[in-house]
Amino acid sequence: SAKLATIGQLSAGINHEINQPLSAMSTYLFSAKKLIAKGNVQAAEDNIVIVQGLIERVHQIVGQLKHFSKPAQTQLRSQNLSQLLKNAMLIASAQLKQNQITVRPIEIDDSVTVWVDGIKFEQVLVNVITNASQAMAEQNVKELSFELEQFDGRVKFSILDTGPGIEQHALGTIFEPFYSTKSSNGLGLGLSISKQIIHSFDGCLTAHNRPSGGAQFIITLASDKGSI
């Protein structure tokens, strides 16, 4: 019964998430053909650029599903946390700019390391940061910040936002597969995959609401192999 329920959730998610961009692609391509016939090549090119973006969105959805069903082999090594965060912020910068988010940067000493697969860890950071950015899109105060603690050979890194927070009933389910708080975007696999990735590093990913408002996602990791 549980498997059938999961398949049903997955089918509904795929139907919505892939049909939506496919329908849009069809509309934009039809419009582009008409524009070309009228000699309006520039407008047609603009439509094609939009179609390219929609195709990329479908690729991302399929990629999420592939990662969820067959996680790639993890290659762990000690990595500089500061550089990993910089790389993730570079990728997430477009979303943060679009949502007009103020970022409070954090100074992390180069000696602070985490025992991770660098690319996968950056994926987790990007996912949590872009989720926070989207959550703050309609807020009056839009501020992303970070906190860092070190103890017993482990690193506790927090990502904080000033969004509406996590609904009480969702606190226990946001890391479950196919659960999503987004009504029109996402299959609900991002946080589930992120938790899997952090777990593969022998780490922990948790979330709670801040007393002052907003959400806090906490990633706890070993600083090196010897700390596991």
PDB file of C-alpha atoms in Angstrom:
ATOM      1  CA  SER A   1       0.000   0.000   0.000  1.00  0.00           C
ATOM      2  CA  ALA A   2       2.825   2.379   0.894  1.00  0.00           C
ATOM      3  CA  LYS A   3       4.588   1.646  -2.400  1.00  0.00           C
ATOM      4  CA  LEU A   4       1.403   2.232  -4.386  1.00  0.00           C
ATOM      5  CA  ALA A   5       0.803   5.506  -2.546  1.00  0.00           C
ATOM      6  CA  THR A   6       4.352   6.630  -3.324  1.00  0.00           C
ATOM      7  CA  ILE A   7       3.936   5.730  -7.011  1.00  0.00           C
ATOM      8  CA  GLY A   8       0.705   7.714  -7.060  1.00  0.00           C
ATOM      9  CA  GLN A   9       2.424  10.744  -5.550  1.00  0.00           C
ATOM     10  CA  LEU A  10       5.304  10.417  -7.986  1.00  0.00           C
ATOM     11  CA  SER A  11       3.000  10.087 -11.017  1.00  0.00           C
ATOM     12  CA  ALA A  12       0.989  13.134  -9.997  1.00  0.00           C
ATOM     13  CA  GLY A  13       4.169  15.141  -9.480  1.00  0.00           C
ATOM     14  CA  ILE A  14       5.645  14.151 -12.846  1.00  0.00           C
ATOM     15  CA  ASN A  15       2.349  14.819 -14.623  1.00  0.00           C
ATOM     16  CA  HIS A  16       2.147  18.339 -13.200  1.00  0.00           C
ATOM     17  CA  GLU A  17       5.806  19.306 -13.284  1.00  0.00           C
ATOM     18  CA  ILE A  18       6.636  18.039 -16.791  1.00  0.00           C
ATOM     19  CA  ASN A  19       3.330  18.759 -18.541  1.00  0.00           C
ATOM     20  CA  GLN A  20       3.437  22.389 -17.431  1.00  0.00           C
ATOM     21  CA  PRO A  21       6.729  23.279 -19.190  1.00  0.00           C
ATOM     22  CA  LEU A  22       5.852  21.059 -22.181  1.00  0.00           C
ATOM     23  CA  SER A  23       2.612  22.975 -22.703  1.00  0.00           C
ATOM     24  CA  ALA A  24       4.477  26.262 -22.418  1.00  0.00           C
ATOM     25  CA  MET A  25       7.111  25.060 -24.915  1.00  0.00           C
ATOM     26  CA  SER A  26       4.385  24.198 -27.401  1.00  0.00           C
ATOM     27  CA  THR A  27       2.850  27.667 -27.057  1.00  0.00           C
ATOM     28  CA  TYR A  28       6.155  29.511 -27.424  1.00  0.00           C
ATOM     29  CA  LEU A  29       7.256  27.421 -30.422  1.00  0.00           C
ATOM     30  CA  PHE A  30       3.922  27.975 -32.181  1.00  0.00           C
ATOM     31  CA  SER A  31       4.283  31.695 -31.536  1.00  0.00           C
ATOM     32  CA  ALA A  32       7.887  31.638 -32.796  1.00  0.00           C
ATOM     33  CA  LYS A  33       6.809  30.053 -36.087  1.00  0.00           C
ATOM     34  CA  LYS A  34       4.225  32.788 -36.611  1.00  0.00           C
ATOM     35  CA  LEU A  35       6.744  35.489 -35.745  1.00  0.00           C
ATOM     36  CA  ILE A  36       9.278  34.084 -38.215  1.00  0.00           C
ATOM     37  CA  ALA A  37       6.619  34.017 -40.924  1.00  0.00           C
ATOM     38  CA  LYS A  38       6.000  37.711 -40.236  1.00  0.00           C
ATOM     39  CA  GLY A  39       9.736  38.445 -40.355  1.00  0.00           C
ATOM     40  CA  ASN A  40       9.988  39.296 -36.659  1.00  0.00           C
ATOM     41  CA  VAL A  41      13.126  37.207 -36.087  1.00  0.00           C
ATOM     42  CA  GLN A  42      14.229  38.910 -32.845  1.00  0.00           C
ATOM     43  CA  ALA A  43      10.946  38.181 -31.064  1.00  0.00           C
ATOM     44  CA  ALA A  44      11.114  34.582 -32.323  1.00  0.00           C
ATOM     45  CA  GLU A  45      14.645  34.251 -30.917  1.00  0.00           C
ATOM     46  CA  ASP A  46      13.395  35.546 -27.564  1.00  0.00           C
ATOM     47  CA  ASN A  47      10.750  32.803 -27.552  1.00  0.00           C
ATOM     48  CA  ILE A  48      13.370  30.166 -28.324  1.00  0.00           C
ATOM     49  CA  VAL A  49      15.508  31.343 -25.395  1.00  0.00           C
ATOM     50  CA  ILE A  50      12.478  30.877 -23.127  1.00  0.00           C
ATOM     51  CA  VAL A  51      11.965  27.367 -24.544  1.00  0.00           C
ATOM     52  CA  GLN A  52      15.614  26.545 -23.778  1.00  0.00           C
ATOM     53  CA  GLY A  53      15.016  27.550 -20.156  1.00  0.00           C
ATOM     54  CA  LEU A  54      11.926  25.331 -19.978  1.00  0.00           C
ATOM     55  CA  ILE A  55      13.885  22.385 -21.383  1.00  0.00           C
ATOM     56  CA  GLU A  56      16.519  22.915 -18.687  1.00  0.00           C
ATOM     57  CA  ARG A  57      13.761  22.843 -16.064  1.00  0.00           C
ATOM     58  CA  VAL A  58      12.584  19.434 -17.309  1.00  0.00           C
ATOM     59  CA  HIS A  59      16.194  18.172 -17.236  1.00  0.00           C
ATOM     60  CA  GLN A  60      16.464  19.274 -13.608  1.00  0.00           C
ATOM     61  CA  ILE A  61      13.272  17.417 -12.666  1.00  0.00           C
ATOM     62  CA  VAL A  62      14.463  14.218 -14.358  1.00  0.00           C
ATOM     63  CA  GLY A  63      17.877  14.655 -12.748  1.00  0.00           C
ATOM     64  CA  GLN A  64      16.288  14.897  -9.302  1.00  0.00           C
ATOM     65  CA  LEU A  65      14.432  11.643  -9.861  1.00  0.00           C
ATOM     66  CA  LYS A  66      17.547   9.878 -11.152  1.00  0.00           C
ATOM     67  CA  HIS A  67      19.555  11.016  -8.135  1.00  0.00           C
ATOM     68  CA  PHE A  68      16.796   9.938  -5.770  1.00  0.00           C
ATOM     69  CA  SER A  69      16.513   6.421  -7.248  1.00  0.00           C
ATOM     70  CA  LYS A  70      20.220   5.780  -7.892  1.00  0.00           C
ATOM     71  CA  PRO A  71      22.495   7.973  -5.774  1.00  0.00           C
ATOM     72  CA  ALA A  72      25.941   8.403  -7.308  1.00  0.00           C
ATOM     73  CA  GLN A  73      29.047   7.126  -5.509  1.00  0.00           C
ATOM     74  CA  THR A  74      30.250   9.564  -2.887  1.00  0.00           C
ATOM     75  CA  GLN A  75      33.901  10.685  -2.819  1.00  0.00           C
ATOM     76  CA  LEU A  76      34.707  12.155   0.592  1.00  0.00           C
ATOM     77  CA  ARG A  77      37.651  14.334   1.501  1.00  0.00           C
ATOM     78  CA  SER A  78      38.453  17.257   3.783  1.00  0.00           C
ATOM     79  CA  GLN A  79      37.288  20.477   2.105  1.00  0.00           C
ATOM     80  CA  ASN A  80      37.433  24.175   2.882  1.00  0.00           C
ATOM     81  CA  LEU A  81      33.966  25.255   4.086  1.00  0.00           C
ATOM     82  CA  SER A  82      34.518  28.887   3.099  1.00  0.00           C
ATOM     83  CA  GLN A  83      35.232  27.985  -0.537  1.00  0.00           C
ATOM     84  CA  LEU A  84      32.301  25.576  -0.740  1.00  0.00           C
ATOM     85  CA  LEU A  85      29.952  28.301   0.509  1.00  0.00           C
ATOM     86  CA  LYS A  86      31.377  30.811  -1.976  1.00  0.00           C
ATOM     87  CA  ASN A  87      30.804  28.359  -4.836  1.00  0.00           C
ATOM     88  CA  ALA A  88      27.218  27.706  -3.715  1.00  0.00           C
ATOM     89  CA  MET A  89      26.461  31.422  -3.323  1.00  0.00           C
ATOM     90  CA  LEU A  90      27.715  32.036  -6.860  1.00  0.00           C
ATOM     91  CA  ILE A  91      25.241  29.478  -8.200  1.00  0.00           C
ATOM     92  CA  ALA A  92      22.378  30.775  -6.017  1.00  0.00           C
ATOM     93  CA  SER A  93      23.087  34.459  -6.692  1.00  0.00           C
ATOM     94  CA  ALA A  94      20.597  34.755  -9.569  1.00  0.00           C
ATOM     95  CA  GLN A  95      17.728  33.502  -7.380  1.00  0.00           C
ATOM     96  CA  LEU A  96      18.756  35.754  -4.504  1.00  0.00           C
ATOM     97  CA  LYS A  97      18.930  38.757  -6.819  1.00  0.00           C
ATOM     98  CA  GLN A  98      15.550  37.937  -8.357  1.00  0.00           C
ATOM     99  CA  ASN A  99      13.918  37.807  -4.912  1.00  0.00           C
ATOM    100  CA  GLN A 100      15.831  40.923  -3.764  1.00  0.00           C
ATOM    101  CA  ILE A 101      17.372  39.146  -0.781  1.00  0.00           C
ATOM    102  CA  THR A 102      19.865  40.896   1.487  1.00  0.00           C
ATOM    103  CA  VAL A 103      22.721  38.544   2.349  1.00  0.00           C
ATOM    104  CA  ARG A 104      24.646  38.929   5.590  1.00  0.00           C
ATOM    105  CA  PRO A 105      28.006  37.361   4.692  1.00  0.00           C
ATOM    106  CA  ILE A 106      29.932  35.284   7.194  1.00  0.00           C
ATOM    107  CA  GLU A 107      33.703  35.236   7.567  1.00  0.00           C
ATOM    108  CA  ILE A 108      34.867  31.623   7.790  1.00  0.00           C
ATOM    109  CA  ASP A 109      38.519  30.970   8.521  1.00  0.00           C
ATOM    110  CA  ASP A 110      40.325  28.877   5.912  1.00  0.00           C
ATOM    111  CA  SER A 111      41.236  26.393   8.633  1.00  0.00           C
ATOM    112  CA  VAL A 112      37.568  25.351   8.960  1.00  0.00           C
ATOM    113  CA  THR A 113      37.076  22.153   6.975  1.00  0.00           C
ATOM    114  CA  VAL A 114      34.288  19.599   6.493  1.00  0.00           C
ATOM    115  CA  TRP A 115      34.517  15.938   5.481  1.00  0.00           C
ATOM    116  CA  VAL A 116      32.297  15.892   2.374  1.00  0.00           C
ATOM    117  CA  ASP A 117      31.955  15.274  -1.336  1.00  0.00           C
ATOM    118  CA  GLY A 118      32.408  18.891  -2.461  1.00  0.00           C
ATOM    119  CA  ILE A 119      30.046  18.923  -5.451  1.00  0.00           C
ATOM    120  CA  LYS A 120      27.236  17.164  -3.589  1.00  0.00           C
ATOM    121  CA  PHE A 121      27.621  19.408  -0.555  1.00  0.00           C
ATOM    122  CA  GLU A 122      27.412  22.481  -2.780  1.00  0.00           C
ATOM    123  CA  GLN A 123      24.177  21.044  -4.223  1.00  0.00           C
ATOM    124  CA  VAL A 124      22.752  20.845  -0.698  1.00  0.00           C
ATOM    125  CA  LEU A 125      23.787  24.422   0.081  1.00  0.00           C
ATOM    126  CA  VAL A 126      22.294  25.712  -3.173  1.00  0.00           C
ATOM    127  CA  ASN A 127      19.038  23.854  -2.527  1.00  0.00           C
ATOM    128  CA  VAL A 128      18.618  25.160   1.026  1.00  0.00           C
ATOM    129  CA  ILE A 129      19.652  28.708   0.079  1.00  0.00           C
ATOM    130  CA  THR A 130      17.325  28.930  -2.944  1.00  0.00           C
ATOM    131  CA  ASN A 131      14.472  27.466  -0.866  1.00  0.00           C
ATOM    132  CA  ALA A 132      15.089  30.187   1.719  1.00  0.00           C
ATOM    133  CA  SER A 133      15.183  32.845  -1.001  1.00  0.00           C
ATOM    134  CA  GLN A 134      11.847  31.707  -2.433  1.00  0.00           C
ATOM    135  CA  ALA A 135      10.301  31.546   1.048  1.00  0.00           C
ATOM    136  CA  MET A 136      11.221  35.196   1.644  1.00  0.00           C
ATOM    137  CA  ALA A 137       9.997  36.448  -1.749  1.00  0.00           C
ATOM    138  CA  GLU A 138       6.822  38.068  -0.349  1.00  0.00           C
ATOM    139  CA  GLN A 139       8.237  39.169   3.019  1.00  0.00           C
ATOM    140  CA  ASN A 140       8.907  42.776   4.010  1.00  0.00           C
ATOM    141  CA  VAL A 141      12.249  41.826   5.571  1.00  0.00           C
ATOM    142  CA  LYS A 142      14.322  39.576   3.325  1.00  0.00           C
ATOM    143  CA  GLU A 143      17.583  38.615   4.987  1.00  0.00           C
ATOM    144  CA  LEU A 144      19.709  35.512   4.576  1.00  0.00           C
ATOM    145  CA  SER A 145      22.371  34.865   7.198  1.00  0.00           C
ATOM    146  CA  PHE A 146      24.677  32.128   8.445  1.00  0.00           C
ATOM    147  CA  GLU A 147      26.034  30.835  11.743  1.00  0.00           C
ATOM    148  CA  LEU A 148      29.004  28.602  12.464  1.00  0.00           C
ATOM    149  CA  GLU A 149      29.914  26.551  15.543  1.00  0.00           C
ATOM    150  CA  GLN A 150      32.740  24.058  16.099  1.00  0.00           C
ATOM    151  CA  PHE A 151      32.821  21.372  18.770  1.00  0.00           C
ATOM    152  CA  ASP A 152      34.417  17.940  19.314  1.00  0.00           C
ATOM    153  CA  GLY A 153      35.855  17.733  15.817  1.00  0.00           C
ATOM    154  CA  ARG A 154      32.527  18.599  14.196  1.00  0.00           C
ATOM    155  CA  VAL A 155      31.182  21.654  12.410  1.00  0.00           C
ATOM    156  CA  LYS A 156      27.642  22.989  12.846  1.00  0.00           C
ATOM    157  CA  PHE A 157      26.685  25.303   9.982  1.00  0.00           C
ATOM    158  CA  SER A 158      23.304  27.061   9.946  1.00  0.00           C
ATOM    159  CA  ILE A 159      21.412  28.832   7.174  1.00  0.00           C
ATOM    160  CA  LEU A 160      18.831  31.301   8.503  1.00  0.00           C
ATOM    161  CA  ASP A 161      16.075  33.243   6.758  1.00  0.00           C
ATOM    162  CA  THR A 162      13.388  35.774   7.674  1.00  0.00           C
ATOM    163  CA  GLY A 163      10.586  34.001   5.813  1.00  0.00           C
ATOM    164  CA  PRO A 164       7.246  32.855   7.229  1.00  0.00           C
ATOM    165  CA  GLY A 165       8.877  29.814   8.828  1.00  0.00           C
ATOM    166  CA  ILE A 166       7.865  26.170   8.531  1.00  0.00           C
ATOM    167  CA  GLU A 167       4.254  25.326   9.313  1.00  0.00           C
ATOM    168  CA  GLN A 168       3.993  23.299  12.505  1.00  0.00           C
ATOM    169  CA  HIS A 169       2.410  20.299  10.797  1.00  0.00           C
ATOM    170  CA  ALA A 170       5.225  20.258   8.200  1.00  0.00           C
ATOM    171  CA  LEU A 171       8.170  20.226  10.614  1.00  0.00           C
ATOM    172  CA  GLY A 172       8.143  16.441  10.766  1.00  0.00           C
ATOM    173  CA  THR A 173       7.581  15.848   7.049  1.00  0.00           C
ATOM    174  CA  ILE A 174       9.636  18.372   5.052  1.00  0.00           C
ATOM    175  CA  PHE A 175      12.462  15.850   4.587  1.00  0.00           C
ATOM    176  CA  GLU A 176      10.150  13.089   3.359  1.00  0.00           C
ATOM    177  CA  PRO A 177      10.194  12.202  -0.359  1.00  0.00           C
ATOM    178  CA  PHE A 178       7.610  14.023  -2.502  1.00  0.00           C
ATOM    179  CA  TYR A 179       6.573  16.378   0.272  1.00  0.00           C
ATOM    180  CA  SER A 180       6.569  19.959  -0.979  1.00  0.00           C
ATOM    181  CA  THR A 181       5.314  23.277   0.375  1.00  0.00           C
ATOM    182  CA  LYS A 182       5.452  24.742  -3.142  1.00  0.00           C
ATOM    183  CA  SER A 183       2.113  24.652  -4.903  1.00  0.00           C
ATOM    184  CA  SER A 184       3.467  25.022  -8.426  1.00  0.00           C
ATOM    185  CA  ASN A 185       7.182  24.330  -8.373  1.00  0.00           C
ATOM    186  CA  GLY A 186       9.149  21.265  -7.371  1.00  0.00           C
ATOM    187  CA  LEU A 187       8.542  17.581  -6.808  1.00  0.00           C
ATOM    188  CA  GLY A 188       9.386  17.738  -3.129  1.00  0.00           C
ATOM    189  CA  LEU A 189      12.611  15.793  -3.653  1.00  0.00           C
ATOM    190  CA  GLY A 190      15.133  18.582  -2.984  1.00  0.00           C
ATOM    191  CA  LEU A 191      15.215  18.396   0.823  1.00  0.00           C
ATOM    192  CA  SER A 192      14.850  14.611   0.858  1.00  0.00           C
ATOM    193  CA  ILE A 193      17.873  14.260  -1.438  1.00  0.00           C
ATOM    194  CA  SER A 194      19.756  16.861   0.588  1.00  0.00           C
ATOM    195  CA  LYS A 195      19.181  14.885   3.787  1.00  0.00           C
ATOM    196  CA  GLN A 196      20.357  11.703   2.036  1.00  0.00           C
ATOM    197  CA  ILE A 197      23.522  13.454   0.874  1.00  0.00           C
ATOM    198  CA  ILE A 198      24.372  14.856   4.313  1.00  0.00           C
ATOM    199  CA  HIS A 199      23.649  11.449   5.877  1.00  0.00           C
ATOM    200  CA  SER A 200      26.121   9.875   3.405  1.00  0.00           C
ATOM    201  CA  PHE A 201      28.785  12.162   4.939  1.00  0.00           C
ATOM    202  CA  ASP A 202      27.854  10.796   8.385  1.00  0.00           C
ATOM    203  CA  GLY A 203      26.286  14.184   9.031  1.00  0.00           C
ATOM    204  CA  CYS A 204      22.890  15.516  10.007  1.00  0.00           C
ATOM    205  CA  LEU A 205      20.470  17.986   8.394  1.00  0.00           C
ATOM    206  CA  THR A 206      17.666  19.379  10.560  1.00  0.00           C
ATOM    207  CA  ALA A 207      15.315  22.342  10.531  1.00  0.00           C
ATOM    208  CA  HIS A 208      13.296  24.377  12.998  1.00  0.00           C
ATOM    209  CA  ASN A 209      11.610  27.748  13.329  1.00  0.00           C
ATOM    210  CA  ARG A 210      13.507  30.685  14.790  1.00  0.00           C
ATOM    211  CA  PRO A 211      12.002  32.420  17.860  1.00  0.00           C
ATOM    212  CA  SER A 212      12.349  35.756  16.049  1.00  0.00           C
ATOM    213  CA  GLY A 213      10.647  34.421  12.921  1.00  0.00           C
ATOM    214  CA  GLY A 214      11.861  32.537   9.874  1.00  0.00           C
ATOM    215  CA  ALA A 215      13.466  29.136   9.487  1.00  0.00           C
ATOM    216  CA  GLN A 216      16.870  27.738  10.406  1.00  0.00           C
ATOM    217  CA  PHE A 217      18.410  24.769   8.582  1.00  0.00           C
ATOM    218  CA  ILE A 218      21.304  23.185  10.465  1.00  0.00           C
ATOM    219  CA  ILE A 219      23.988  21.031   8.836  1.00  0.00           C
ATOM    220  CA  THR A 220      26.284  19.159  11.222  1.00  0.00           C
ATOM    221  CA  LEU A 221      29.378  17.483   9.761  1.00  0.00           C
ATOM    222  CA  ALA A 222      32.721  15.996  10.745  1.00  0.00           C
ATOM    223  CA  SER A 223      35.632  18.363  10.181  1.00  0.00           C
ATOM    224  CA  ASP A 224      37.794  15.521   8.834  1.00  0.00           C
ATOM    225  CA  LYS A 225      37.864  11.748   8.478  1.00  0.00           C
ATOM    226  CA  GLY A 226      39.243  11.246  11.965  1.00  0.00           C
ATOM    227  CA  SER A 227      36.233  12.996  13.527  1.00  0.00           C
ATOM    228  CA  ILE A 228      33.675  10.480  12.213  1.00  0.00           C
TER     229      ILE A 228
END
